[in-house]
PDB file of C-alpha atoms in Angstrom:
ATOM      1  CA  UNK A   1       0.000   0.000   0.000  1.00  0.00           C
ATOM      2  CA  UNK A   2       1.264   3.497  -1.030  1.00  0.00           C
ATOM      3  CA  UNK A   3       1.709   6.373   1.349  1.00  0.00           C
ATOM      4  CA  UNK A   4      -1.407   7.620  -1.313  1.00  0.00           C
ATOM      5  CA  UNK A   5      -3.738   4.464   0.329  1.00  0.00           C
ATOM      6  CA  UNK A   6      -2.846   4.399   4.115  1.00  0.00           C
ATOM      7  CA  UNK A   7      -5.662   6.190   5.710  1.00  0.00           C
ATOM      8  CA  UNK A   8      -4.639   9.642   6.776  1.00  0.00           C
ATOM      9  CA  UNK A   9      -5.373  11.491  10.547  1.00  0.00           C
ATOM     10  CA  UNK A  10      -7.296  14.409  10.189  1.00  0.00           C
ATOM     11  CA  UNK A  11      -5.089  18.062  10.539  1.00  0.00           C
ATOM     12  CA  UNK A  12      -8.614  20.296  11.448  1.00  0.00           C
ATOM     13  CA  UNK A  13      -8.524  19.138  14.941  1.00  0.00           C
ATOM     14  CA  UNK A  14      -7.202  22.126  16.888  1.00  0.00           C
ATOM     15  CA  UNK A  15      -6.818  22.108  20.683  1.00  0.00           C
ATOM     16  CA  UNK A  16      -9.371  24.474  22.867  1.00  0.00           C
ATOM     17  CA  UNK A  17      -8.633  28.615  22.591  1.00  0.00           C
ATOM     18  CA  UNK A  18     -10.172  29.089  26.678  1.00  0.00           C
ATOM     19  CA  UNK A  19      -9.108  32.667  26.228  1.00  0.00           C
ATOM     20  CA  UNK A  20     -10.624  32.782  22.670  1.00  0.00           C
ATOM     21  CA  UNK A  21     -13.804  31.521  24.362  1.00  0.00           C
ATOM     22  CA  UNK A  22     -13.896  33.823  26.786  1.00  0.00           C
ATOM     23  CA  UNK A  23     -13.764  36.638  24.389  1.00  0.00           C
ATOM     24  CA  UNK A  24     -16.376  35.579  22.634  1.00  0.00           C
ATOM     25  CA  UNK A  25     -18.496  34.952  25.496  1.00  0.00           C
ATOM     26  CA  UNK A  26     -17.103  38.801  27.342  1.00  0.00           C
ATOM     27  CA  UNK A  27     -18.184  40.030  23.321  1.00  0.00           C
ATOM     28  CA  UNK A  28     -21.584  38.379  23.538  1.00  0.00           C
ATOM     29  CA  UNK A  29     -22.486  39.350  27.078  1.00  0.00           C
ATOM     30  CA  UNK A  30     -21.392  42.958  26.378  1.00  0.00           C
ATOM     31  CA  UNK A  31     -23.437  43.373  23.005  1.00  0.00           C
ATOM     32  CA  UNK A  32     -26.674  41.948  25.398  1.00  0.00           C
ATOM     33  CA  UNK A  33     -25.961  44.099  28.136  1.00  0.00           C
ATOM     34  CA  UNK A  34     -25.709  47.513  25.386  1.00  0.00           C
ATOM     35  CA  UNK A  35     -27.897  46.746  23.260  1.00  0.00           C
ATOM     36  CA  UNK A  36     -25.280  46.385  20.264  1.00  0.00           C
ATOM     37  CA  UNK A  37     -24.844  47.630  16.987  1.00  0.00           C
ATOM     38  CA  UNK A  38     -28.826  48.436  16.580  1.00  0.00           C
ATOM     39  CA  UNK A  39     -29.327  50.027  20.763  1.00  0.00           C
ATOM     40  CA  UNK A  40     -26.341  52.457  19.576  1.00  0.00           C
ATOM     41  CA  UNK A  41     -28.811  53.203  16.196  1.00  0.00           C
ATOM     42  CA  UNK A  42     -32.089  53.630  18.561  1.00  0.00           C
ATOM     43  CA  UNK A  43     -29.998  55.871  20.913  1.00  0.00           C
ATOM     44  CA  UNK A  44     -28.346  58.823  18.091  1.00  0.00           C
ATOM     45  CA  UNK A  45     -32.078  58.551  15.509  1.00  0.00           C
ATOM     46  CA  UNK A  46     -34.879  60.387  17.854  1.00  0.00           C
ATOM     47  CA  UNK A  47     -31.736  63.310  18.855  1.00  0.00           C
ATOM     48  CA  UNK A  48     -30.272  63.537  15.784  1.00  0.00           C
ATOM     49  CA  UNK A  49     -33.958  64.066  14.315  1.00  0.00           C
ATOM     50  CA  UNK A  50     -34.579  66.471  16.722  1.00  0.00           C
ATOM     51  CA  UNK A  51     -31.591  68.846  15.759  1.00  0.00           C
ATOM     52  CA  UNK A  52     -32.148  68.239  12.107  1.00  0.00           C
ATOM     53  CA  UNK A  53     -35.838  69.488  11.913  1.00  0.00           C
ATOM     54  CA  UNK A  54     -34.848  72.225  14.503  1.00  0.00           C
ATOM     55  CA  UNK A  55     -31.857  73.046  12.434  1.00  0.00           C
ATOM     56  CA  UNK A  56     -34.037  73.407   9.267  1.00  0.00           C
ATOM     57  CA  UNK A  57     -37.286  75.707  10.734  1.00  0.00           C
ATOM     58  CA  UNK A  58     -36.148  76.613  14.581  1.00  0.00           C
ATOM     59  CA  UNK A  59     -39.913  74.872  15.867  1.00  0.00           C
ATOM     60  CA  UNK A  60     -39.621  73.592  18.928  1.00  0.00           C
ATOM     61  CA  UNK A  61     -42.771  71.484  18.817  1.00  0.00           C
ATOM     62  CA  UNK A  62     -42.396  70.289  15.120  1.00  0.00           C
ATOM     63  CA  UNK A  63     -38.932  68.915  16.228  1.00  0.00           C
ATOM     64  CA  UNK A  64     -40.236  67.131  19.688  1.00  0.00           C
ATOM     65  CA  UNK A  65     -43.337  65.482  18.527  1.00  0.00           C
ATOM     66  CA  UNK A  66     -40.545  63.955  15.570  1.00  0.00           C
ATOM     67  CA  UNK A  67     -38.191  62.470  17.406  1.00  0.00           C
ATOM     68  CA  UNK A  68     -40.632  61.209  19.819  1.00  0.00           C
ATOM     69  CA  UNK A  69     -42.806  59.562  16.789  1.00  0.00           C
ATOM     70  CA  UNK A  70     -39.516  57.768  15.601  1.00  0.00           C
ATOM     71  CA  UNK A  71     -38.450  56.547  18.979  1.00  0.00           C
ATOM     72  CA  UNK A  72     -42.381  54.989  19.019  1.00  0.00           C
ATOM     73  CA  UNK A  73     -41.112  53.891  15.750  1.00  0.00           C
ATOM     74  CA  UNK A  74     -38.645  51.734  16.785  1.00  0.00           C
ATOM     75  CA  UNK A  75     -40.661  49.997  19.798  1.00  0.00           C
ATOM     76  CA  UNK A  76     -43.315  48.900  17.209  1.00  0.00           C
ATOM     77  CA  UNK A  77     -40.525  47.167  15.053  1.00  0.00           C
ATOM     78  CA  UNK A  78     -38.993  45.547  17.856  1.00  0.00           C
ATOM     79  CA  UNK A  79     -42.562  44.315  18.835  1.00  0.00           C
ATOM     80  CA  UNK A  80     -43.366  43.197  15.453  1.00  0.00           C
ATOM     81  CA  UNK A  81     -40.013  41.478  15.217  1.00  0.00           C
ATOM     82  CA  UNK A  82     -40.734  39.992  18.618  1.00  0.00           C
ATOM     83  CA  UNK A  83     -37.218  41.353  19.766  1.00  0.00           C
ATOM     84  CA  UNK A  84     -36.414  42.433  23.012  1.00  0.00           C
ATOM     85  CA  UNK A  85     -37.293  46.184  23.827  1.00  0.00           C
ATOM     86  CA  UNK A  86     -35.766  47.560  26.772  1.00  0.00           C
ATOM     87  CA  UNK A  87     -33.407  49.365  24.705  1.00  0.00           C
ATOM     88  CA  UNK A  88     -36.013  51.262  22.691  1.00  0.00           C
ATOM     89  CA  UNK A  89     -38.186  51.558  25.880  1.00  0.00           C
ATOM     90  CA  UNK A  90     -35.494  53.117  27.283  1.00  0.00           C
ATOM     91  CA  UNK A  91     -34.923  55.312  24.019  1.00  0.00           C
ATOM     92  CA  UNK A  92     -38.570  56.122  24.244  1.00  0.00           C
ATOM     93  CA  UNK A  93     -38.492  57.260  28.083  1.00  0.00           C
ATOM     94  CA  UNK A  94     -35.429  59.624  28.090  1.00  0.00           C
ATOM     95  CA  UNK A  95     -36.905  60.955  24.334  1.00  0.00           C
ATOM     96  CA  UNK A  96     -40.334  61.388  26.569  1.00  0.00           C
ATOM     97  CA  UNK A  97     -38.757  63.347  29.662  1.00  0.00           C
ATOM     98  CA  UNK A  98     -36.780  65.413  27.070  1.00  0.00           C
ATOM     99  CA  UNK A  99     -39.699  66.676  25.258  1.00  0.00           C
ATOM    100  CA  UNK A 100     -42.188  66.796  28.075  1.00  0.00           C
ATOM    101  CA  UNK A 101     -39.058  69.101  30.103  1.00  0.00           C
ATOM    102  CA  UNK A 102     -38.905  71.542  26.737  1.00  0.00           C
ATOM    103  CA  UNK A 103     -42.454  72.144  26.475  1.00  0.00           C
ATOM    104  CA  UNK A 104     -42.688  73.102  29.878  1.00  0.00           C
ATOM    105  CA  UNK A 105     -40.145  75.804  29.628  1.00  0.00           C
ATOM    106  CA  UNK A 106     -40.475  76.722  26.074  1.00  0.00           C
ATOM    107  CA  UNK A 107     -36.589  76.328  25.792  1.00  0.00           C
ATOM    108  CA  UNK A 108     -35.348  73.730  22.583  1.00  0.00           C
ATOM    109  CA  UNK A 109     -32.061  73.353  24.638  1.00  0.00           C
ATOM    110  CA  UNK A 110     -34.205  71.753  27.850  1.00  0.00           C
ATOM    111  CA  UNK A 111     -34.674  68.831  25.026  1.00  0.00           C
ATOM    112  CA  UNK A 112     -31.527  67.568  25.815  1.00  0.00           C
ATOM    113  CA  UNK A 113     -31.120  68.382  29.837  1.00  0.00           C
ATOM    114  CA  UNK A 114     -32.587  65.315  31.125  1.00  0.00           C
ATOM    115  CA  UNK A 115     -30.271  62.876  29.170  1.00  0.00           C
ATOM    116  CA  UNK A 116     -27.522  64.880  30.374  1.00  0.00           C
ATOM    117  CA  UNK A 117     -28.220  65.042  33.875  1.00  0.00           C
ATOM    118  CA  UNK A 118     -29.359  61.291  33.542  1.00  0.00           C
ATOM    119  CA  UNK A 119     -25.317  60.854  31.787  1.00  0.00           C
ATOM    120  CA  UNK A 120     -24.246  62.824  35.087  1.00  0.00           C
ATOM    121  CA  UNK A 121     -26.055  60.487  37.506  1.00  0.00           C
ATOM    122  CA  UNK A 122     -24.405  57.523  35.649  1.00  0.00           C
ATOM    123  CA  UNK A 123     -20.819  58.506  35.836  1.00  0.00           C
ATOM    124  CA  UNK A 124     -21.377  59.214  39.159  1.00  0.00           C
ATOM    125  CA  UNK A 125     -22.751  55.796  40.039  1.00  0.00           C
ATOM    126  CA  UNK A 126     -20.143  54.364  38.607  1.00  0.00           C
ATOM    127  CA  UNK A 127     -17.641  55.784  40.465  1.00  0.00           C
ATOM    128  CA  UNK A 128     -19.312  56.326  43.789  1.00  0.00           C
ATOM    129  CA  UNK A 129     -20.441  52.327  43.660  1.00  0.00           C
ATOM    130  CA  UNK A 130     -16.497  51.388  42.420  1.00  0.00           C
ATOM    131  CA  UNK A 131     -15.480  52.973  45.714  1.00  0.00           C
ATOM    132  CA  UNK A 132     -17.917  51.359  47.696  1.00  0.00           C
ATOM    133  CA  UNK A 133     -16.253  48.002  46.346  1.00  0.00           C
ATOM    134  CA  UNK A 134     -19.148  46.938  44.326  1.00  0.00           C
ATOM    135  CA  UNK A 135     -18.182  48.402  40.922  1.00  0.00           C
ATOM    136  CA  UNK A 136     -21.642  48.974  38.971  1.00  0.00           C
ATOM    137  CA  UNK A 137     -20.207  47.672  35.968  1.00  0.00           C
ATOM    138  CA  UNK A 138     -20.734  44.194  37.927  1.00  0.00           C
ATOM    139  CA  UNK A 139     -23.716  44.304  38.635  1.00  0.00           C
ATOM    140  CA  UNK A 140     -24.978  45.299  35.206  1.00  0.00           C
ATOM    141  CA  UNK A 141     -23.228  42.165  33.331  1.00  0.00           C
ATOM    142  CA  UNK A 142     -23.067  39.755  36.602  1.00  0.00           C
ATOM    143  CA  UNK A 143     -26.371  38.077  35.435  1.00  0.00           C
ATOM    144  CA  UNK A 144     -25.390  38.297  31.895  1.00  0.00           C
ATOM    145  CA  UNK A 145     -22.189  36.118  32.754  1.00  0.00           C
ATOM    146  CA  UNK A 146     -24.796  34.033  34.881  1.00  0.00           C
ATOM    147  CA  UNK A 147     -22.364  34.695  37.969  1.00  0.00           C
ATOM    148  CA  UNK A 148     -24.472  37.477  39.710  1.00  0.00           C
ATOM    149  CA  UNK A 149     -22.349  38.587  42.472  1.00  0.00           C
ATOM    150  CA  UNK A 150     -19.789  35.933  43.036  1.00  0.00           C
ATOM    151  CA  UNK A 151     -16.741  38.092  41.454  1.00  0.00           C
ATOM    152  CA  UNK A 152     -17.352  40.040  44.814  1.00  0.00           C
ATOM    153  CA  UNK A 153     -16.023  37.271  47.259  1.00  0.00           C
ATOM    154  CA  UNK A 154     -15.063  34.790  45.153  1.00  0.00           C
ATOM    155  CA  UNK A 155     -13.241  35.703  41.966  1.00  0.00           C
ATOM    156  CA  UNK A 156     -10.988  38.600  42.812  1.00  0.00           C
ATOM    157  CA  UNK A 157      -9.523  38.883  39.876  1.00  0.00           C
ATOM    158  CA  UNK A 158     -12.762  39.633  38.224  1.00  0.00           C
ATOM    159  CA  UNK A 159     -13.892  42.037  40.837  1.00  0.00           C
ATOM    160  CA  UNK A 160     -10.478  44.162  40.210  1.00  0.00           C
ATOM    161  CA  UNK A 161     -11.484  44.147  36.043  1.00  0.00           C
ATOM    162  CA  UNK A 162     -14.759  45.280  36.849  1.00  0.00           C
ATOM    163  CA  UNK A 163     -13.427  47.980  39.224  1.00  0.00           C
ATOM    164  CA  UNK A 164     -11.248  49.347  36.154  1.00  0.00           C
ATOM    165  CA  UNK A 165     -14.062  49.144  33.775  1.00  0.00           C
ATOM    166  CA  UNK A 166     -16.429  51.204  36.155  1.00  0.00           C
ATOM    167  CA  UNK A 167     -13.543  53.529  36.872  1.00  0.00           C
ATOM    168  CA  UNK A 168     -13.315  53.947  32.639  1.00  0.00           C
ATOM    169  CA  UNK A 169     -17.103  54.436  32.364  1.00  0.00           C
ATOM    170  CA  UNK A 170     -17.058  56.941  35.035  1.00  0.00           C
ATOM    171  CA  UNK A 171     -14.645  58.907  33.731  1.00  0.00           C
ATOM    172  CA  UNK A 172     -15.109  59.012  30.052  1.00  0.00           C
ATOM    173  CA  UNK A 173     -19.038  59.864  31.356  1.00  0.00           C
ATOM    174  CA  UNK A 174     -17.724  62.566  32.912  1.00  0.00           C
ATOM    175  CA  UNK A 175     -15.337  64.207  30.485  1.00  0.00           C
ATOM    176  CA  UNK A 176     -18.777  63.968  28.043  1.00  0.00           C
ATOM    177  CA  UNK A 177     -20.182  65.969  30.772  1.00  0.00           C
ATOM    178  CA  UNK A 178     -17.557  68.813  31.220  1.00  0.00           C
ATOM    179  CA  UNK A 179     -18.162  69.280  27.280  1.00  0.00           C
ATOM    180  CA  UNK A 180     -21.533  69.326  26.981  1.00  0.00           C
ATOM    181  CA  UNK A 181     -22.897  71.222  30.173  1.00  0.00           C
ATOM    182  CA  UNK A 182     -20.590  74.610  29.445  1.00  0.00           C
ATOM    183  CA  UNK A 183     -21.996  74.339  25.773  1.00  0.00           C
ATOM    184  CA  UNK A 184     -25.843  74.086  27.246  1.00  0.00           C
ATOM    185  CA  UNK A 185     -24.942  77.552  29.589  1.00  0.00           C
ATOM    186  CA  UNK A 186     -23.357  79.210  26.893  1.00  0.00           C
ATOM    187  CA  UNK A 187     -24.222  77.845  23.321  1.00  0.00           C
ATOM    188  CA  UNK A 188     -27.326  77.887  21.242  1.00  0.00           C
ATOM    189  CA  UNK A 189     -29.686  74.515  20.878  1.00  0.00           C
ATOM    190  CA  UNK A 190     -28.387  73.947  17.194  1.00  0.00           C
ATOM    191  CA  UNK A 191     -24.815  73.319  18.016  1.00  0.00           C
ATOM    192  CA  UNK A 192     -25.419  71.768  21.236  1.00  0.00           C
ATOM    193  CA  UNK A 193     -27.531  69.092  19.671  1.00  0.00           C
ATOM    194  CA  UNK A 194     -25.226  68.705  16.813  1.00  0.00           C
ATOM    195  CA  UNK A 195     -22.218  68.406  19.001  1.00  0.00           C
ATOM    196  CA  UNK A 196     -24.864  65.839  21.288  1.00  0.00           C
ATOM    197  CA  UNK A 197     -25.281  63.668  18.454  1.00  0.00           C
ATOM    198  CA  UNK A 198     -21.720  63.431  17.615  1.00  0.00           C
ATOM    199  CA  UNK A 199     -20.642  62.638  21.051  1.00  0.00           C
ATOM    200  CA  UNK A 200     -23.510  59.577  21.604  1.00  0.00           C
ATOM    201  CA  UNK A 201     -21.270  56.787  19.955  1.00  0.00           C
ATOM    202  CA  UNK A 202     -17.579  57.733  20.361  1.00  0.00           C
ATOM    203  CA  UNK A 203     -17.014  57.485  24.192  1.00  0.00           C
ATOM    204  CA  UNK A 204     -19.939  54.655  24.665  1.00  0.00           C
ATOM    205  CA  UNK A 205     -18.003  52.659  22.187  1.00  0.00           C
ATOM    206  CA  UNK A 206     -14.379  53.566  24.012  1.00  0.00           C
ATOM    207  CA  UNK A 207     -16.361  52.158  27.127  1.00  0.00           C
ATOM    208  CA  UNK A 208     -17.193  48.971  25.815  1.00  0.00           C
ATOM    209  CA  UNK A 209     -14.003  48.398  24.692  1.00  0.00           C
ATOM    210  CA  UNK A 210     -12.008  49.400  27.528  1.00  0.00           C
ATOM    211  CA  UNK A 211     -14.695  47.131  29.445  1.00  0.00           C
ATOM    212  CA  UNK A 212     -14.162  44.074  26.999  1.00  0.00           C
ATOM    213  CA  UNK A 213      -9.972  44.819  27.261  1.00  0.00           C
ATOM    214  CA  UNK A 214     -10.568  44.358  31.036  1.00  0.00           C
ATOM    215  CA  UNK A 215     -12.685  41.615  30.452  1.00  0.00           C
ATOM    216  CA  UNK A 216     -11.230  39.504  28.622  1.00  0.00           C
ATOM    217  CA  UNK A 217      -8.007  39.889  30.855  1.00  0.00           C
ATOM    218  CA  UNK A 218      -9.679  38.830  33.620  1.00  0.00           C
ATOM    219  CA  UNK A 219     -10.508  35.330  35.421  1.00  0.00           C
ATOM    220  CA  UNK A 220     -13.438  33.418  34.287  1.00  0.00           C
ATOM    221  CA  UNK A 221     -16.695  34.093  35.697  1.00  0.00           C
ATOM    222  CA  UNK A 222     -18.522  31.752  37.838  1.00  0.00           C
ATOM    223  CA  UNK A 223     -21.524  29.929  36.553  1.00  0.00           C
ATOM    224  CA  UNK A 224     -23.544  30.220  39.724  1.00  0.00           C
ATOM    225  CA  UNK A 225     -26.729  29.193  38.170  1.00  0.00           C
ATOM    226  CA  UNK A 226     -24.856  25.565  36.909  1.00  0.00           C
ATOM    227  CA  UNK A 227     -23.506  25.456  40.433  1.00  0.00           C
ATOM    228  CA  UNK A 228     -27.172  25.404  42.049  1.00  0.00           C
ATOM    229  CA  UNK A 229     -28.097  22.890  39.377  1.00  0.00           C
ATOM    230  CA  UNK A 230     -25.736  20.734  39.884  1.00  0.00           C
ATOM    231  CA  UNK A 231     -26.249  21.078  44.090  1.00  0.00           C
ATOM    232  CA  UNK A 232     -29.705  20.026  43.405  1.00  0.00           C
ATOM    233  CA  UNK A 233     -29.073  17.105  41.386  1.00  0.00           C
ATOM    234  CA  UNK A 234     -26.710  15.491  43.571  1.00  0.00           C
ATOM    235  CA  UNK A 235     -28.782  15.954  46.541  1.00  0.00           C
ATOM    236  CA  UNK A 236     -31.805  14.235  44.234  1.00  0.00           C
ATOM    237  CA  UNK A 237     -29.004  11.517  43.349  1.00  0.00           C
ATOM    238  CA  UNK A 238     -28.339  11.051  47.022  1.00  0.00           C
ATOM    239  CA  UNK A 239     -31.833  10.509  47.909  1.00  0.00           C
ATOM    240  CA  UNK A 240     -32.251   8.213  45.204  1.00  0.00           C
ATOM    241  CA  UNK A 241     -29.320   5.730  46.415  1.00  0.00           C
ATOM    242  CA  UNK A 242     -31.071   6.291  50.115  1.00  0.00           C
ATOM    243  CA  UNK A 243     -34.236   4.984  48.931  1.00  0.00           C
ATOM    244  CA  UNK A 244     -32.640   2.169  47.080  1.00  0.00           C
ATOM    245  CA  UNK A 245     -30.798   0.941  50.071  1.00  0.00           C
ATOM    246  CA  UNK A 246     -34.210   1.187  52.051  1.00  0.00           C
ATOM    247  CA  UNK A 247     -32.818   4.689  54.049  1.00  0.00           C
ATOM    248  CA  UNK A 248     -34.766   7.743  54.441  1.00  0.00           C
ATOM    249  CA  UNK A 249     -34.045  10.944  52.260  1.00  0.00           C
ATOM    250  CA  UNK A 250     -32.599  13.613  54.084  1.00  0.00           C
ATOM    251  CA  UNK A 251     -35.233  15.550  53.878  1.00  0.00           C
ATOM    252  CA  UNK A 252     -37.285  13.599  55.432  1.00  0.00           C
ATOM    253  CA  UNK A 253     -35.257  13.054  58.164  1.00  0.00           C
ATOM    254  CA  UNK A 254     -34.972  16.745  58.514  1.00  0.00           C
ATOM    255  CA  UNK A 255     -38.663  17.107  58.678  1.00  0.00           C
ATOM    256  CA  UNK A 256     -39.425  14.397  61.041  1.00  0.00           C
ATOM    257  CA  UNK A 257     -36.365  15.568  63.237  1.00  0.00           C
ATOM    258  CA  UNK A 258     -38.176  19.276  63.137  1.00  0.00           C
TER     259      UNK A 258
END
């Protein structure tokens, strides 16, 4: 037999990437938690139809009604597409406060205060809660890595890259804010908004990947919820080999004994 007709081993097999998994998985959990390519989309339409219209005739209520129509928009095609919508609720709640805030004080500019002062809040959570030792950042994608709060006591490693990733948030939140709150004082609503709009994607996306850099650095979380599941089927399997040996499950016992 030729070297042609001995059967050959296979070359595709390639050993496990761990660290190539947990990118992906730090990737996937990150694009759930944000809202991903299409929550960034939902986020700049309603504002940057606001300062268009507003741009183009200077009416207030023309401009409101607009964006909030298109940020309506968006929840119906989620709906329809029987996608999640707490990313275009959201859209549709800030877009809400914003317009509801301007028509109360007949000033275009008041469009955008809420968001801003909502911006302000965050980057203050984030850094007030990183202090505190339970970095917000954490709690936001603990459930999404199905480890909920473990990294606090448990994984140190990932509790220090979710401190850093709070700390970026925080900060790059609040360098938006020293740009945009001298411009509300002392601009007009046109370039505000425009400057707004341009500033919605830029730092969120430096976030995310200063949070994924971290991330991906870090330990791998702990599955909490497979932990529990696997508690609860050894303690079934353990009652099982009690009642085949003609014992008493332990909780029985436990009730009896109570």
């Amino acid at each position: 037999m030729t070297s042609l007709d001995k059967p050959t081993e296979s070359t595709d097999q390639t050993p496990p990437d761990p660290a190539g998994d947990a990118r992906a998985v730090t990737e996937a959990a990150l694009f759930e938690a944000f809202g991903g390519v299409r929550g960034m989309v939902e986020t700049v339409v309603p504002g940057l139809l606001f300062v268009a219209i507003f741009t183009i005739d200077k009416d207030l209520h023309v401009s409101a009604i607009a964006a909030l129509i298109v940020s309506l928009v968006l929840v119906v095609v989620r709906l329809a597409m029987k996608d999640t919508v707490k990313h275009a609720f959201s859209g549709v709640f800030g877009v809400a406060f914003g317009v509801v805030f301007a028509m109360f004080t007949g000033n275009a500019k008041d469009f955008y205060l809420p968001g801003m002062l909502y911006t302000l809040g965050l980057a203050l959570a984030y850094i007030i809660t990183t202090l505190a030792g339970v970095p917000l950042i954490g709690l936001i994608l603990g459930p999404v890595f199905k480890e909920n709060l473990s990294w606090r006591t448990r994984n140190p490693g990932r509790k220090k890259a979710y401190a850093k990733a709070s700390w970026a948030w925080g900060l790059i939140l609040l360098a938006k804010c020293a740009i945009l709150f001298p411009l509300y004082w002392w601009s007009d609503t046109t370039r505000l908004g425009w400057v707004l709009v341009a500033l919605k994607i830029p730092p969120f996306l430096l976030a995310v990947w200063l949070t994924w850099v971290f991330l991906a650095k870090a330990p791998a979380p702990i599955d909490v919820f497979a932990e529990m599941e696997a508690e609860e089927k050894a303690e079934k399997e353990r009652e099982a080999a009690l009642a085949a040996e003609g014992g008493e499950p332990s909780g029985g016992r436990h009730r009896r004994e109570a």
